[in-house]
Amino acid sequence: MKITKNKIRKTIILSLVIIFMLMTVAATPTNHHYYVATNEQVAAKQIDSNIVTATQQPRHSRTTTLEDNFIDNVVGIILTYDATFSGHIYTVRDFREIGAVYVEDLTARTIEIVQAQKAAEQSGALKVMQEQVYNYRTQVTADSFMRLEYKSLNEQLFSNQQFSTYYDIIPFVERNLLFDTQQFRRSILITLAQNCKRNVLEVVQILEQRKDVFEAFVDYIIPTRERIMLDTVNSTIIEPTADFLDEGWHIEAIGIDKAWGFTTGSRNVRVGIIDDGIFANHPDLQGLVCPVLSKSVCTVYSDPLWTIRQGTTYFRQDHGTGVAGIIATNGIGVVGVNRNITLVALRSNFGRMILDEVSPYARYSGNERLVIHATENAVDIINFSQLATNNHPGFVNAVRQFPGLFVAGAGNGYLENKIPIDNFYANALSNNNFPNLITVGNVFLFDGNWYKFGESNYCSRNSTVQIWAPGYRILSTTAREGSYLYQFERGTSFATPFISGVAALMLSVNPSLSAVQLRNTIINNADTITIDTPSAGRMQVQRLNAHRAVAAVALETLPLSGGIVIGRLTPVPSFTLPQNSNLVIPDRIAPFWQSQPIQQDVVAIGSNAFINNTQIARVTLPETLRTIGMSAFANNVNLTSVILPSSLERIEANAFANNPNLRTIDINRANSVMQIMSNSFAGSNNIQ
């Protein structure tokens, strides 16, 4: 058979076409359904575009240069909505065009939880589960609830076949840590065969053209210089003394002592600390740190609960230990905001480390992994007293998707934080307006006035620094040579844990509070103070008021002419006042349940508000109060003293009846005329 040149030419062309088609198929994910132009896909594209608008972030191939500090063989991608929920498992075969040698879906476990929640939402099972949790909380006794494990919750509420499909989301339903399934996106890291920064930038451009990629980016490295300059610290090491508890000036200054009249914390609340680890063997921290939930991505020290090496007098990995000692302690040498909480050590590569102890590969993706780990393990609050960047989409995506409250330090750069902001400070994240994020500035008290501590970053519009807390001369736990020691700290790193600690107190009262409710209640119940700034002059900011924030969730309030009335304690069985409680009712509260909460005067205590309460030992009522309702404090058998305000106009019948141990009533009388019903103190016969 004679073969002509034309036949040979046609055969070659056909072969080339077939090879090209095969290469195209190989480079395309095997699951194709998210390329179909359906109504759902159009809606998904709109969701993706909304995220772009919300984050105000450009495509990173146009902002990253060769001079930037990033890993030379790793790229990251955020998938689109359709690709996120496609069910496709990505492998190196999906990225042959870029020379991928390893592919890791950082959110592989999270997407399983989100898918279960999405299915439960669609079937109506989620609503039923939420109702059962609510009903359980309103019926179970406080003692049994405090001992509750997830296993027993599953057995008592969700053991039947109806909920077997949704087992993964039970802890998240119980803690109200549900995801925004419309906003959720998977995050993937891809390791390349070639070690070349120029190649990484080219690969990012290639990936951004794919239909399943929402955003592609490099994996930034934090500069070593920045890593060792997180805070300026007075590193004087102090032996514990009997006077230590008097050094907690901040406890009274921001009302933490009064907040303890409502709660001192609950082990059911989990606070994650992204930092350089926690010395969990410190006597003031023993028993508070959960080793099972803790995690380390540190390439130098893999144990999140590190032990000090003997003989290393220069060892400085105690930043996280100092942060932990502000959030919670056992009250031996110093007093933390909480006395009973679960701390989760999330050890990153960042911290106040000695240069020769720091891996050159301290990646921002490491912190992304820690946020995802906290997300998957139902951590309620993340404390982030570290450097951050708004230029790493993987980390930003993880923070955005974290269902709990993310508390970040503003940083110590003496800067006014305008947009765009210095990328290495954590309040850069605030540019995204995430509702679960609150950023903290540093103030100190001197001669009765509050001042911005000089190095603290700030924002003239309060848009990137929403709340301020004490961050100077804060005595906290430290760890050197395995000794039982403390040191004074300063910096926004040590103002931040006050917010995390107070949020934990609030969740101890009401574990159903959402991150948005926590954030807004803290801000709305803060004190307005005026500080001096270098470039914005005098400006008003919100300073943490722990007492008012906790009271806002601990007291059930109702509107009344001229203010609000205290109806009762929040009816959550897991919440009871501490024994021998010194109950101080604040003068003003911004209720967390109001759509536009503003602080309102507490003008009345409702009838039966605190009846039959055996925990209250002392009561101080606010100077805004006008009326105490019938039987408001009746049958408080352990009540010993009451301080009544000068503003009080009327005490109703049986208000303080049957309190056999009530001996002292301090009435701060002014010019008001107080009406006291004849039997207001019936049965309280020991009043002196």
Tab-separated table of C-alpha atoms in Angstrom, residues 242-611:
chain	number	residue	atom	x	y	z
A	242	ALA	CA	2.679	37.830	99.350
A	243	ASP	CA	2.258	41.279	97.789
A	244	PHE	CA	1.759	39.956	94.279
A	245	LEU	CA	-2.016	40.066	94.345
A	246	ASP	CA	-1.795	43.793	95.092
A	247	GLU	CA	0.075	44.309	91.807
A	248	GLY	CA	-3.063	43.548	89.791
A	249	TRP	CA	-4.068	47.230	89.499
A	250	HIS	CA	-5.913	46.453	86.286
A	251	ILE	CA	-8.320	44.047	88.015
A	252	GLU	CA	-10.180	46.844	89.763
A	253	ALA	CA	-9.522	49.488	87.095
A	254	ILE	CA	-11.577	47.719	84.426
A	255	GLY	CA	-14.095	46.061	86.749
A	256	ILE	CA	-12.898	42.456	86.614
A	257	ASP	CA	-13.380	42.094	90.370
A	258	LYS	CA	-17.025	43.128	90.007
A	259	ALA	CA	-17.485	40.776	87.053
A	260	TRP	CA	-16.457	37.930	89.364
A	261	GLY	CA	-19.689	38.536	91.254
A	262	PHE	CA	-21.375	36.854	88.276
A	263	THR	CA	-18.819	34.208	87.286
A	264	THR	CA	-15.163	33.243	87.572
A	265	GLY	CA	-15.161	31.091	84.443
A	266	SER	CA	-16.107	27.630	83.214
A	267	ARG	CA	-14.005	24.705	82.014
A	268	ASN	CA	-16.547	24.279	79.242
A	269	VAL	CA	-15.132	27.389	77.502
A	270	ARG	CA	-12.076	26.899	75.281
A	271	VAL	CA	-9.615	29.719	74.604
A	272	GLY	CA	-6.912	29.055	72.005
A	273	ILE	CA	-3.647	31.007	72.287
A	274	ILE	CA	-1.661	31.308	69.043
A	275	ASP	CA	1.797	32.092	70.343
A	276	ASP	CA	5.150	30.469	71.165
A	277	GLY	CA	3.678	27.828	73.464
A	278	ILE	CA	2.614	27.673	77.094
A	279	PHE	CA	4.643	26.450	80.068
A	280	ALA	CA	1.773	24.336	81.381
A	281	ASN	CA	3.711	23.128	84.436
A	282	HIS	CA	3.757	26.579	86.009
A	283	PRO	CA	1.813	26.240	89.296
A	284	ASP	CA	-0.517	29.048	88.279
A	285	LEU	CA	-1.332	27.275	84.989
A	286	GLN	CA	-1.356	23.629	86.015
A	287	GLY	CA	-4.591	21.910	85.084
A	288	LEU	CA	-5.776	24.774	82.864
A	289	VAL	CA	-4.111	23.785	79.563
A	290	CYS	CA	-5.638	20.937	77.536
A	291	PRO	CA	-2.804	18.869	75.963
A	292	VAL	CA	-5.183	16.878	73.735
A	293	LEU	CA	-6.520	19.933	71.919
A	294	SER	CA	-3.180	21.785	71.805
A	295	LYS	CA	-1.103	21.810	68.609
A	296	SER	CA	2.290	23.006	67.369
A	297	VAL	CA	3.446	23.966	63.879
A	298	CYS	CA	6.801	25.176	65.216
A	299	THR	CA	9.647	23.607	63.236
A	300	VAL	CA	12.051	24.001	66.155
A	301	TYR	CA	9.927	22.893	69.118
A	302	SER	CA	7.125	20.520	68.225
A	303	ASP	CA	5.561	20.305	71.690
A	304	PRO	CA	2.973	23.054	72.313
A	305	LEU	CA	3.390	22.528	76.075
A	306	TRP	CA	7.135	22.958	76.089
A	307	THR	CA	9.485	22.136	78.928
A	308	ILE	CA	12.399	24.468	79.641
A	309	ARG	CA	15.803	23.050	78.816
A	310	GLN	CA	18.153	23.065	81.758
A	311	GLY	CA	21.069	25.474	81.544
A	312	THR	CA	19.542	27.843	78.969
A	313	THR	CA	19.403	31.111	80.877
A	314	TYR	CA	18.704	33.025	77.662
A	315	PHE	CA	15.573	31.060	76.835
A	316	ARG	CA	12.855	33.596	75.873
A	317	GLN	CA	9.936	31.502	74.664
A	318	ASP	CA	7.648	32.767	77.401
A	319	HIS	CA	5.473	35.191	75.456
A	320	GLY	CA	2.582	32.725	75.277
A	321	THR	CA	2.999	31.841	78.954
A	322	GLY	CA	2.590	35.528	79.852
A	323	VAL	CA	-0.513	35.807	77.683
A	324	ALA	CA	-1.983	32.657	79.260
A	325	GLY	CA	-1.428	34.016	82.779
A	326	ILE	CA	-3.608	37.034	82.003
A	327	ILE	CA	-6.489	34.994	80.594
A	328	ALA	CA	-6.574	32.495	83.472
A	329	THR	CA	-4.577	31.363	86.496
A	330	ASN	CA	-5.047	29.307	89.629
A	331	GLY	CA	-4.650	32.493	91.688
A	332	ILE	CA	-1.470	31.415	93.459
A	333	GLY	CA	0.910	34.238	92.578
A	334	VAL	CA	-1.136	36.343	90.166
A	335	VAL	CA	-4.815	36.514	89.351
A	336	GLY	CA	-5.986	35.982	85.785
A	337	VAL	CA	-9.312	37.166	84.391
A	338	ASN	CA	-10.637	33.600	84.774
A	339	ARG	CA	-10.014	31.103	87.534
A	340	ASN	CA	-11.518	28.118	85.765
A	341	ILE	CA	-11.137	27.826	81.997
A	342	THR	CA	-9.730	25.509	79.323
A	343	LEU	CA	-6.661	26.927	77.573
A	344	VAL	CA	-5.529	25.487	74.236
A	345	ALA	CA	-1.874	26.056	73.295
A	346	LEU	CA	-1.523	26.733	69.554
A	347	ARG	CA	2.226	27.008	69.061
A	348	SER	CA	3.407	28.902	66.014
A	349	ASN	CA	6.855	29.673	64.673
A	350	PHE	CA	6.486	33.309	65.695
A	351	GLY	CA	7.570	34.619	69.041
A	352	ARG	CA	10.197	36.377	71.035
A	353	MET	CA	12.900	33.862	70.155
A	354	ILE	CA	16.670	33.968	69.992
A	355	LEU	CA	17.860	34.145	66.391
A	356	ASP	CA	19.673	30.811	66.347
A	357	GLU	CA	16.530	29.085	67.614
A	358	VAL	CA	14.254	30.300	64.853
A	359	SER	CA	13.530	28.309	61.730
A	360	PRO	CA	13.958	30.372	58.548
A	361	TYR	CA	10.636	28.925	57.421
A	362	ALA	CA	8.212	30.624	59.793
A	363	ARG	CA	5.323	30.634	57.361
A	364	TYR	CA	2.068	32.483	57.555
A	365	SER	CA	0.459	29.228	56.452
A	366	GLY	CA	1.533	27.874	59.842
A	367	ASN	CA	-0.829	30.291	61.579
A	368	GLU	CA	-3.479	29.410	59.014
A	369	ARG	CA	-3.131	25.764	60.075
A	370	LEU	CA	-3.555	26.724	63.733
A	371	VAL	CA	-6.730	28.718	63.072
A	372	ILE	CA	-8.124	25.783	61.085
A	373	HIS	CA	-7.178	23.395	63.907
A	374	ALA	CA	-9.021	25.597	66.400
A	375	THR	CA	-11.999	25.730	64.055
A	376	GLU	CA	-12.177	21.957	63.706
A	377	ASN	CA	-11.893	21.424	67.479
A	378	ALA	CA	-14.685	23.805	68.502
A	379	VAL	CA	-12.445	26.374	70.188
A	380	ASP	CA	-14.619	29.317	71.254
A	381	ILE	CA	-12.050	32.147	71.287
A	382	ILE	CA	-8.647	32.637	69.669
A	383	ASN	CA	-6.186	35.043	71.278
A	384	PHE	CA	-3.729	36.300	68.650
A	385	SER	CA	-0.990	38.398	70.272
A	386	GLN	CA	1.241	37.993	67.229
A	387	LEU	CA	2.212	39.675	64.003
A	388	ALA	CA	-0.104	39.110	61.075
A	389	THR	CA	-0.590	40.115	57.479
A	390	ASN	CA	-3.568	41.136	55.427
A	391	ASN	CA	-1.655	40.007	52.345
A	392	HIS	CA	-1.890	36.240	52.908
A	393	PRO	CA	-5.303	35.076	51.621
A	394	GLY	CA	-5.006	31.663	53.260
A	395	PHE	CA	-4.611	33.119	56.748
A	396	VAL	CA	-7.251	35.798	56.121
A	397	ASN	CA	-9.634	33.122	54.808
A	398	ALA	CA	-9.073	31.003	57.934
A	399	VAL	CA	-9.790	33.965	60.236
A	400	ARG	CA	-12.903	34.892	58.265
A	401	GLN	CA	-14.246	31.340	58.510
A	402	PHE	CA	-13.440	30.840	62.189
A	403	PRO	CA	-16.889	30.631	63.850
A	404	GLY	CA	-15.664	31.881	67.243
A	405	LEU	CA	-14.291	35.251	68.370
A	406	PHE	CA	-10.834	36.176	67.028
A	407	VAL	CA	-9.072	38.662	69.332
A	408	ALA	CA	-5.969	40.343	67.882
A	409	GLY	CA	-3.436	42.840	69.210
A	410	ALA	CA	-3.120	46.158	67.376
A	411	GLY	CA	0.678	46.025	67.378
A	412	ASN	CA	3.433	48.211	68.783
A	413	GLY	CA	4.589	50.338	65.872
A	414	TYR	CA	3.640	53.865	67.056
A	415	LEU	CA	1.466	53.951	63.905
A	416	GLU	CA	-1.859	55.433	62.964
A	417	ASN	CA	-3.510	52.570	61.149
A	418	LYS	CA	-4.955	53.839	57.938
A	419	ILE	CA	-5.885	51.798	54.870
A	420	PRO	CA	-3.673	50.415	53.393
A	421	ILE	CA	-1.967	49.426	56.629
A	422	ASP	CA	1.455	48.043	57.449
A	423	ASN	CA	1.029	44.390	56.564
A	424	PHE	CA	2.857	43.043	59.606
A	425	TYR	CA	0.416	44.212	62.283
A	426	ALA	CA	-2.556	42.119	63.319
A	427	ASN	CA	-5.078	44.939	63.065
A	428	ALA	CA	-4.465	44.913	59.312
A	429	LEU	CA	-7.070	42.164	59.431
A	430	SER	CA	-9.627	44.723	60.626
A	431	ASN	CA	-9.606	46.260	57.161
A	432	ASN	CA	-11.743	43.274	56.171
A	433	ASN	CA	-14.558	44.208	58.565
A	434	PHE	CA	-14.942	40.629	59.743
A	435	PRO	CA	-17.772	40.484	62.312
A	436	ASN	CA	-15.903	37.857	64.379
A	437	LEU	CA	-12.743	39.980	64.749
A	438	ILE	CA	-11.926	42.507	67.475
A	439	THR	CA	-8.596	44.374	67.635
A	440	VAL	CA	-7.096	45.680	70.861
A	441	GLY	CA	-5.033	48.775	71.686
A	442	ASN	CA	-2.922	49.417	74.810
A	443	VAL	CA	-3.781	51.985	77.495
A	444	PHE	CA	-2.569	52.559	81.046
A	445	LEU	CA	-3.895	54.358	84.105
A	446	PHE	CA	-1.940	57.170	85.741
A	447	ASP	CA	-3.134	59.561	88.424
A	448	GLY	CA	-6.766	58.687	87.707
A	449	ASN	CA	-6.542	59.239	83.931
A	450	TRP	CA	-6.173	56.819	81.038
A	451	TYR	CA	-3.452	57.264	78.420
A	452	LYS	CA	-2.502	55.494	75.219
A	453	PHE	CA	0.742	53.671	75.793
A	454	GLY	CA	3.185	55.331	73.403
A	455	GLU	CA	4.073	52.419	71.126
A	456	SER	CA	0.514	51.138	70.655
A	457	ASN	CA	-0.900	51.445	67.157
A	458	TYR	CA	-4.193	53.298	66.828
A	459	CYS	CA	-6.757	54.484	64.290
A	460	SER	CA	-8.326	57.937	64.168
A	461	ARG	CA	-11.637	56.442	63.004
A	462	ASN	CA	-11.580	53.507	65.461
A	463	SER	CA	-12.116	51.254	62.447
A	464	THR	CA	-9.042	49.068	62.883
A	465	VAL	CA	-8.683	49.334	66.682
A	466	GLN	CA	-12.116	48.782	68.190
A	467	ILE	CA	-11.340	48.320	71.895
A	468	TRP	CA	-8.597	49.281	74.368
A	469	ALA	CA	-7.374	47.469	77.481
A	470	PRO	CA	-4.535	47.721	80.025
A	471	GLY	CA	-1.190	46.722	78.541
A	472	TYR	CA	1.477	48.326	80.725
A	473	ARG	CA	3.067	46.952	83.891
A	474	ILE	CA	0.981	43.797	83.773
A	475	LEU	CA	2.306	41.145	86.124
A	476	SER	CA	1.929	37.664	84.667
A	477	THR	CA	3.375	34.178	84.559
A	478	THR	CA	6.717	33.453	82.930
A	479	ALA	CA	9.063	30.495	82.641
A	480	ARG	CA	12.817	30.463	83.113
A	481	GLU	CA	14.868	27.470	84.157
A	482	GLY	CA	11.724	25.686	85.292
A	483	SER	CA	11.291	28.106	88.191
A	484	TYR	CA	8.022	29.380	89.580
A	485	LEU	CA	8.401	32.980	88.379
A	486	TYR	CA	6.594	36.085	87.182
A	487	GLN	CA	7.471	39.229	85.267
A	488	PHE	CA	5.976	42.577	84.344
A	489	GLU	CA	4.854	42.782	80.718
A	490	ARG	CA	3.847	45.575	78.387
A	491	GLY	CA	2.579	45.832	74.830
A	492	THR	CA	-0.639	45.176	72.943
A	493	SER	CA	0.172	41.473	73.260
A	494	PHE	CA	-0.723	41.756	76.928
A	495	ALA	CA	-3.739	44.023	76.456
A	496	THR	CA	-5.298	41.506	74.060
A	497	PRO	CA	-5.777	38.648	76.573
A	498	PHE	CA	-7.943	40.883	78.767
A	499	ILE	CA	-10.515	40.932	75.958
A	500	SER	CA	-10.168	37.169	75.427
A	501	GLY	CA	-10.525	36.573	79.164
A	502	VAL	CA	-13.647	38.719	79.501
A	503	ALA	CA	-15.193	37.047	76.431
A	504	ALA	CA	-14.551	33.715	78.174
A	505	LEU	CA	-16.347	34.986	81.294
A	506	MET	CA	-19.303	35.968	79.102
A	507	LEU	CA	-19.428	32.519	77.502
A	508	SER	CA	-19.249	30.979	80.971
A	509	VAL	CA	-22.524	32.772	81.686
A	510	ASN	CA	-24.187	32.046	78.350
A	511	PRO	CA	-22.456	29.466	76.093
A	512	SER	CA	-24.908	30.170	73.266
A	513	LEU	CA	-23.525	33.639	72.547
A	514	SER	CA	-22.249	34.051	69.007
A	515	ALA	CA	-18.941	35.684	68.114
A	516	VAL	CA	-20.820	38.734	66.833
A	517	GLN	CA	-22.748	39.036	70.103
A	518	LEU	CA	-19.556	38.745	72.136
A	519	ARG	CA	-17.759	41.370	70.060
A	520	ASN	CA	-20.594	43.870	69.986
A	521	THR	CA	-21.465	43.459	73.672
A	522	ILE	CA	-17.862	44.112	74.695
A	523	ILE	CA	-17.648	47.242	72.528
A	524	ASN	CA	-21.121	48.573	73.382
A	525	ASN	CA	-20.574	48.215	77.131
A	526	ALA	CA	-17.133	49.820	77.156
A	527	ASP	CA	-16.240	53.126	78.791
A	528	THR	CA	-15.539	56.049	76.480
A	529	ILE	CA	-12.183	57.642	77.274
A	530	THR	CA	-10.092	60.331	75.579
A	531	ILE	CA	-6.481	59.624	74.601
A	532	ASP	CA	-3.722	61.682	73.009
A	533	THR	CA	-2.238	60.503	69.705
A	534	PRO	CA	0.731	61.814	67.689
A	535	SER	CA	-1.083	62.492	64.421
A	536	ALA	CA	-4.817	62.461	65.234
A	537	GLY	CA	-4.659	64.612	68.374
A	538	ARG	CA	-7.111	63.872	71.152
A	539	MET	CA	-9.595	61.172	70.241
A	540	GLN	CA	-12.316	59.207	71.980
A	541	VAL	CA	-11.938	55.435	72.167
A	542	GLN	CA	-13.693	52.540	73.891
A	543	ARG	CA	-11.947	51.049	76.937
A	544	LEU	CA	-12.940	47.627	78.223
A	545	ASN	CA	-15.423	47.547	81.115
A	546	ALA	CA	-15.406	43.895	82.178
A	547	HIS	CA	-18.109	44.351	84.803
A	548	ARG	CA	-20.625	45.872	82.419
A	549	ALA	CA	-19.863	43.416	79.577
A	550	VAL	CA	-20.404	40.357	81.779
A	551	ALA	CA	-23.482	41.863	83.458
A	552	ALA	CA	-25.003	42.538	80.031
A	553	VAL	CA	-25.178	38.786	79.350
A	554	ALA	CA	-25.721	37.653	82.950
A	555	LEU	CA	-28.790	39.807	83.627
A	556	GLU	CA	-32.039	39.510	81.739
A	557	THR	CA	-33.321	43.051	81.171
A	558	LEU	CA	-36.550	44.608	79.952
A	559	PRO	CA	-37.257	48.157	78.721
A	560	LEU	CA	-38.830	50.602	81.172
A	561	SER	CA	-39.557	54.290	81.036
A	562	GLY	CA	-36.285	56.103	81.549
A	563	GLY	CA	-34.121	52.991	81.366
A	564	ILE	CA	-34.249	49.235	81.905
A	565	VAL	CA	-35.394	46.853	84.613
A	566	ILE	CA	-33.436	43.796	85.790
A	567	GLY	CA	-35.859	40.891	85.367
A	568	ARG	CA	-33.722	37.973	86.574
A	569	LEU	CA	-30.443	36.183	86.005
A	570	THR	CA	-29.994	34.768	82.516
A	571	PRO	CA	-31.910	31.453	82.614
A	572	VAL	CA	-29.099	29.116	81.571
A	573	PRO	CA	-28.762	26.128	83.935
A	574	SER	CA	-24.993	25.973	83.478
A	575	PHE	CA	-24.818	29.482	84.950
A	576	THR	CA	-25.016	30.014	88.678
A	577	LEU	CA	-23.482	32.806	90.702
A	578	PRO	CA	-20.292	31.923	92.578
A	579	GLN	CA	-20.718	30.925	96.199
A	580	ASN	CA	-20.592	33.964	98.541
A	581	SER	CA	-21.029	36.233	95.552
A	582	ASN	CA	-20.435	39.945	95.975
A	583	LEU	CA	-23.118	40.997	93.504
A	584	VAL	CA	-22.682	44.515	92.123
A	585	ILE	CA	-25.338	45.680	89.666
A	586	PRO	CA	-23.885	48.203	87.173
A	587	ASP	CA	-25.485	51.584	86.697
A	588	ARG	CA	-25.782	51.231	82.936
A	589	ILE	CA	-26.040	48.273	80.553
A	590	ALA	CA	-26.246	47.881	76.780
A	591	PRO	CA	-28.281	44.642	76.447
A	592	PHE	CA	-26.725	42.215	73.964
A	593	TRP	CA	-30.105	41.267	72.493
A	594	GLN	CA	-31.067	44.746	71.244
A	595	SER	CA	-30.718	45.443	67.527
A	596	GLN	CA	-29.076	48.828	68.172
A	597	PRO	CA	-27.823	48.513	71.734
A	598	ILE	CA	-26.971	51.636	73.681
A	599	GLN	CA	-26.130	51.883	77.360
A	600	GLN	CA	-29.255	52.526	79.431
A	601	ASP	CA	-29.717	53.330	83.105
A	602	VAL	CA	-30.731	50.474	85.389
A	603	VAL	CA	-33.774	52.042	87.085
A	604	ALA	CA	-35.521	49.035	88.656
A	605	ILE	CA	-35.022	45.538	90.036
A	606	GLY	CA	-38.007	43.441	88.982
A	607	SER	CA	-40.229	41.361	91.210
A	608	ASN	CA	-38.697	37.992	92.162
A	609	ALA	CA	-35.527	38.935	90.260
A	610	PHE	CA	-33.132	37.214	92.695
A	611	ILE	CA	-35.564	35.265	94.854
